[in-house]
Coordinates of C-alpha atoms in Angstrom, one line a residue:
Chain D
Q78 CA -6.6 9.3 24.5
K79 CA -8.3 7.8 21.5
E80 CA -5.9 5.5 19.6
V81 CA -5.6 3.5 16.5
E82 CA -3.0 0.7 16.6
Q83 CA -1.3 -0.9 13.7
N84 CA 1.7 -3.3 13.4
S85 CA 4.4 -1.1 11.8
G86 CA 5.9 -4.0 9.9
P87 CA 7.5 -4.4 7.5
L88 CA 5.1 -7.1 6.2
S89 CA 6.8 -9.0 3.4
V90 CA 4.7 -11.2 1.1
P91 CA 5.6 -12.9 -2.3
E92 CA 3.9 -11.7 -5.4
G93 CA 0.5 -13.4 -5.9
A94 CA 0.0 -14.0 -2.2
I95 CA -2.6 -12.5 0.1
A96 CA -1.5 -9.7 2.3
S97 CA -3.4 -9.2 5.6
L98 CA -3.2 -5.9 7.4
N99 CA -4.8 -5.3 10.8
C100 CA -5.9 -2.4 12.9
T101 CA -7.5 -2.0 16.3
Y102 CA -9.1 1.1 17.7
S103 CA -10.0 2.3 21.2
D104 CA -13.1 4.5 20.7
R105 CA -16.3 2.5 20.8
G106 CA -18.1 5.5 19.4
S107 CA -16.3 5.3 16.1
Q108 CA -18.5 5.1 13.1
S109 CA -16.4 5.4 9.9
F110 CA -13.3 3.4 9.0
F111 CA -10.9 3.9 6.2
W112 CA -7.8 2.4 4.7
Y113 CA -5.4 4.7 2.9
R114 CA -2.3 3.7 0.8
Q115 CA 0.7 6.0 0.9
Y116 CA 3.7 5.5 -1.4
S117 CA 7.1 6.8 -0.1
G118 CA 7.2 10.6 -0.4
K119 CA 3.6 10.9 -1.6
S120 CA 0.3 11.8 -0.1
P121 CA -2.3 9.2 1.2
E122 CA -5.0 8.0 -1.1
L123 CA -8.1 6.2 -0.1
I124 CA -8.4 2.5 -0.9
M125 CA -11.5 1.5 1.0
S126 CA -14.1 2.8 3.5
I127 CA -16.3 0.7 5.6
Y128 CA -19.1 1.6 8.0
S129 CA -21.0 -1.6 8.9
N130 CA -19.9 -4.9 10.4
G131 CA -18.8 -7.5 7.9
D132 CA -16.8 -7.6 4.7
K133 CA -16.7 -5.1 1.9
E134 CA -15.0 -6.1 -1.4
D135 CA -13.6 -3.9 -4.1
G136 CA -11.5 -5.6 -6.7
R137 CA -8.5 -7.2 -5.1
F138 CA -9.2 -5.5 -1.8
T139 CA -11.5 -6.6 1.0
A140 CA -12.1 -4.6 4.2
Q141 CA -13.4 -6.4 7.3
L142 CA -15.0 -4.6 10.3
N143 CA -15.8 -6.1 13.7
K144 CA -17.1 -3.4 16.0
A145 CA -17.6 -5.7 18.9
S146 CA -13.8 -6.5 18.9
Q147 CA -12.9 -3.0 17.7
Y148 CA -11.0 -4.5 14.8
V149 CA -10.7 -3.6 11.2
S150 CA -8.6 -5.3 8.6
L151 CA -7.6 -5.1 4.9
L152 CA -6.9 -8.1 2.7
I153 CA -5.1 -7.7 -0.6
R154 CA -5.4 -10.7 -2.9
D155 CA -3.0 -11.5 -5.7
S156 CA -0.5 -9.0 -4.2
Q157 CA 1.6 -7.1 -6.8
P158 CA 5.0 -5.3 -6.4
S159 CA 3.1 -2.1 -7.1
D160 CA 1.1 -2.7 -3.8
S161 CA 4.4 -2.1 -1.9
A162 CA 3.5 1.0 0.2
T163 CA 2.5 2.0 3.7
Y164 CA -1.1 1.3 4.6
L165 CA -2.8 3.7 7.0
C166 CA -5.9 2.8 9.0
A167 CA -8.1 5.7 9.9
V168 CA -11.1 5.9 12.2
A169 CA -13.6 8.7 12.6
P170 CA -16.2 9.2 15.3
R171 CA -20.0 9.4 14.8
G172 CA -20.9 12.7 13.2
G173 CA -17.4 14.1 13.7
F174 CA -14.4 15.3 11.7
K175 CA -11.6 14.3 14.0
T176 CA -10.2 11.4 12.1
I177 CA -7.5 9.4 14.0
F178 CA -4.9 7.7 11.9
G179 CA -2.7 4.8 12.8
A180 CA 1.0 5.0 12.3
G181 CA 0.8 2.7 9.3
T182 CA 2.0 -0.8 8.2
R183 CA 4.8 -1.0 5.6
L184 CA 4.1 -3.7 3.0
F185 CA 6.7 -5.2 0.7
V186 CA 5.6 -7.4 -2.1
K187 CA 8.5 -9.4 -3.5
A188 CA 8.6 -10.2 -7.2
Chain A
N1157 CA -9.2 19.6 -12.1
A1158 CA -6.1 20.1 -10.0
G1159 CA -7.7 18.6 -6.8
V1160 CA -6.0 19.8 -3.7
T1161 CA -2.9 22.0 -4.2
Q1162 CA -0.4 23.2 -1.5
T1163 CA 2.4 25.7 -1.6
P1164 CA 5.2 25.7 -0.9
K1165 CA 6.5 22.1 -1.5
F1166 CA 9.6 22.6 0.6
Q1167 CA 10.5 25.2 3.2
V1168 CA 13.4 25.8 5.6
L1169 CA 12.9 28.2 8.5
K1170 CA 14.9 29.4 11.4
T1171 CA 13.5 29.1 14.9
G1172 CA 11.2 32.1 15.6
Q1173 CA 10.4 32.8 12.0
S1174 CA 6.8 32.8 10.8
M1175 CA 5.2 31.5 7.7
T1176 CA 1.9 30.5 6.1
L1177 CA 1.2 27.3 4.3
Q1178 CA -1.4 27.7 1.6
C1179 CA -4.0 25.1 0.5
A1180 CA -6.7 25.3 -2.2
Q1181 CA -9.2 22.8 -3.6
D1182 CA -11.2 23.0 -6.8
M1183 CA -13.7 20.1 -6.0
N1184 CA -16.3 22.4 -4.4
H1185 CA -15.8 20.6 -1.1
N1186 CA -17.3 21.9 2.1
S1187 CA -14.7 20.6 4.6
M1188 CA -10.9 21.1 4.8
Y1189 CA -8.2 19.8 7.1
W1190 CA -4.6 20.3 8.1
Y1191 CA -2.5 17.3 9.2
R1192 CA 1.1 16.8 10.1
Q1193 CA 2.9 13.6 9.6
D1194 CA 6.0 12.6 11.6
P1195 CA 8.0 9.4 11.3
G1196 CA 6.4 6.5 13.3
M1197 CA 3.4 8.6 14.3
G1198 CA 1.0 8.7 11.4
L1199 CA -1.1 11.7 10.5
R1200 CA -2.3 14.0 13.3
L1201 CA -5.1 16.5 12.8
I1202 CA -4.0 20.1 13.5
Y1203 CA -7.1 22.1 12.6
Y1204 CA -10.2 21.5 10.4
S1205 CA -12.9 23.6 8.9
A1206 CA -16.2 21.8 8.6
S1207 CA -17.6 24.5 6.3
E1208 CA -16.8 28.0 5.1
G1209 CA -16.7 30.3 8.1
T1210 CA -16.0 27.7 10.8
T1211 CA -12.7 26.3 12.1
D1212 CA -12.0 24.0 15.0
K1213 CA -9.0 22.5 16.8
G1214 CA -7.8 19.0 16.1
E1215 CA -5.5 16.8 18.1
V1216 CA -2.3 19.0 18.0
P1217 CA -3.3 22.7 17.5
N1218 CA -0.7 24.4 19.7
G1219 CA 1.6 26.7 17.8
Y1220 CA -0.6 27.0 14.8
N1221 CA -3.4 29.2 13.5
V1222 CA -5.7 28.7 10.5
S1223 CA -7.9 30.8 8.3
R1224 CA -10.7 29.6 6.0
L1225 CA -10.4 32.4 3.5
N1226 CA -13.3 31.2 1.3
K1227 CA -14.7 27.8 0.3
R1228 CA -11.7 27.0 -1.8
E1229 CA -8.8 28.1 0.5
F1230 CA -7.6 27.1 3.9
S1231 CA -4.3 28.4 5.2
L1232 CA -2.1 27.3 8.2
R1233 CA 0.1 29.8 9.9
L1234 CA 3.1 29.2 12.2
E1235 CA 3.6 32.4 14.1
S1236 CA 7.0 31.5 15.7
A1237 CA 8.4 28.3 14.3
A1238 CA 10.1 25.8 16.6
P1239 CA 12.2 22.7 15.7
S1240 CA 9.4 20.5 17.0
Q1241 CA 7.3 21.7 14.1
T1242 CA 9.6 20.1 11.6
S1243 CA 7.3 17.8 9.8
V1244 CA 5.4 17.0 6.5
Y1245 CA 2.2 19.0 6.4
F1246 CA -0.8 17.7 4.4
C1247 CA -4.0 19.6 3.6
A1248 CA -7.1 17.6 2.7
S1249 CA -10.7 18.2 1.7
S1250 CA -13.9 16.3 1.8
G1251 CA -17.4 16.9 0.4
R1252 CA -19.6 16.4 3.4
G1253 CA -20.5 19.4 5.5
L1254 CA -21.7 19.9 9.0
A1255 CA -23.0 16.4 9.4
G1256 CA -19.5 15.0 9.5
L1257 CA -17.9 12.1 7.7
G1258 CA -20.0 9.3 6.5
P1259 CA -20.7 6.8 3.7
T1260 CA -19.2 7.8 0.3
D1261 CA -17.2 10.6 2.0
T1262 CA -13.5 10.6 1.2
Q1263 CA -10.7 12.9 2.2
Y1264 CA -8.5 14.0 -0.7
F1265 CA -5.0 15.0 0.2
G1266 CA -2.7 17.5 -1.3
P1267 CA 1.0 16.7 -2.2
G1268 CA 2.3 17.9 1.1
T1269 CA 4.8 20.6 2.3
R1270 CA 8.1 19.4 3.8
L1271 CA 9.0 21.9 6.5
T1272 CA 12.3 22.0 8.4
V1273 CA 12.9 24.3 11.3
L1274 CA 16.5 24.8 12.3

C-alpha cells in the first residue's frame, strides 16, 4: 500500500513566524511532489510542485525534497492569518497518473 | 474561463438510488480525474482519464463507473448508492497527456459535490 503521511495538526504559529509542514512517502519510485492548500469547504489549489532534490522557492513558500529520506516539506515564511488552511502533500509515480494525497495538516496562524 | 465546473453542488440520495455527477473543463486539458475526500483520509483517486477515449481505475473504483464523453467532459456514475459513498467528490483536470504528470503540470480542481446517502 503506497502511503503519504502527514501530521494532522493542528499546527499553530503566530503571525510573522515560519510554519514548517512535513510529509513522508513510501513509494521510492515517486517522481512528482506537490503541496496543495485547501480552505474549509473549498477545493484544493496548488501552491508548489517539486521534482528534484533540494529547495524550490516561490515567494514566501519554500518546498524541500529529499528523495533518499523520502521526505518533502513546505516552509511558509512571514505567516499570515490568510495562510490558515489545510495543507495537502501529494505524490505521483514516474510517468503515472495515480497521485496519492496525504490526509493534510491543519495550520492556524494567530494574529 | 470557468476552469473546472461540477454539477450538482449538493445531493442527497437514498440507499440504492443512482445518480451521475457531471464535470466539465474549458482549459483544453487532456487528463481528467475523479477523487473523493473523507474526513481524516485526504483525497483518494476513484478513476482517471489520461486522454479522450481512455479511462482507468484509481485507488477506490468499486461502486463507481465513469464516462469520458469528449475532451471537455468526464462523468462519474453511482449505480446503486450506499451510505459508504457519502463524501465530497472532486473532479480535476491537467494538461499533460499520456506521458503522465511532470514538471509544470498542475491538477486544477472543481468546486466539489457534497453527496449524502441515507
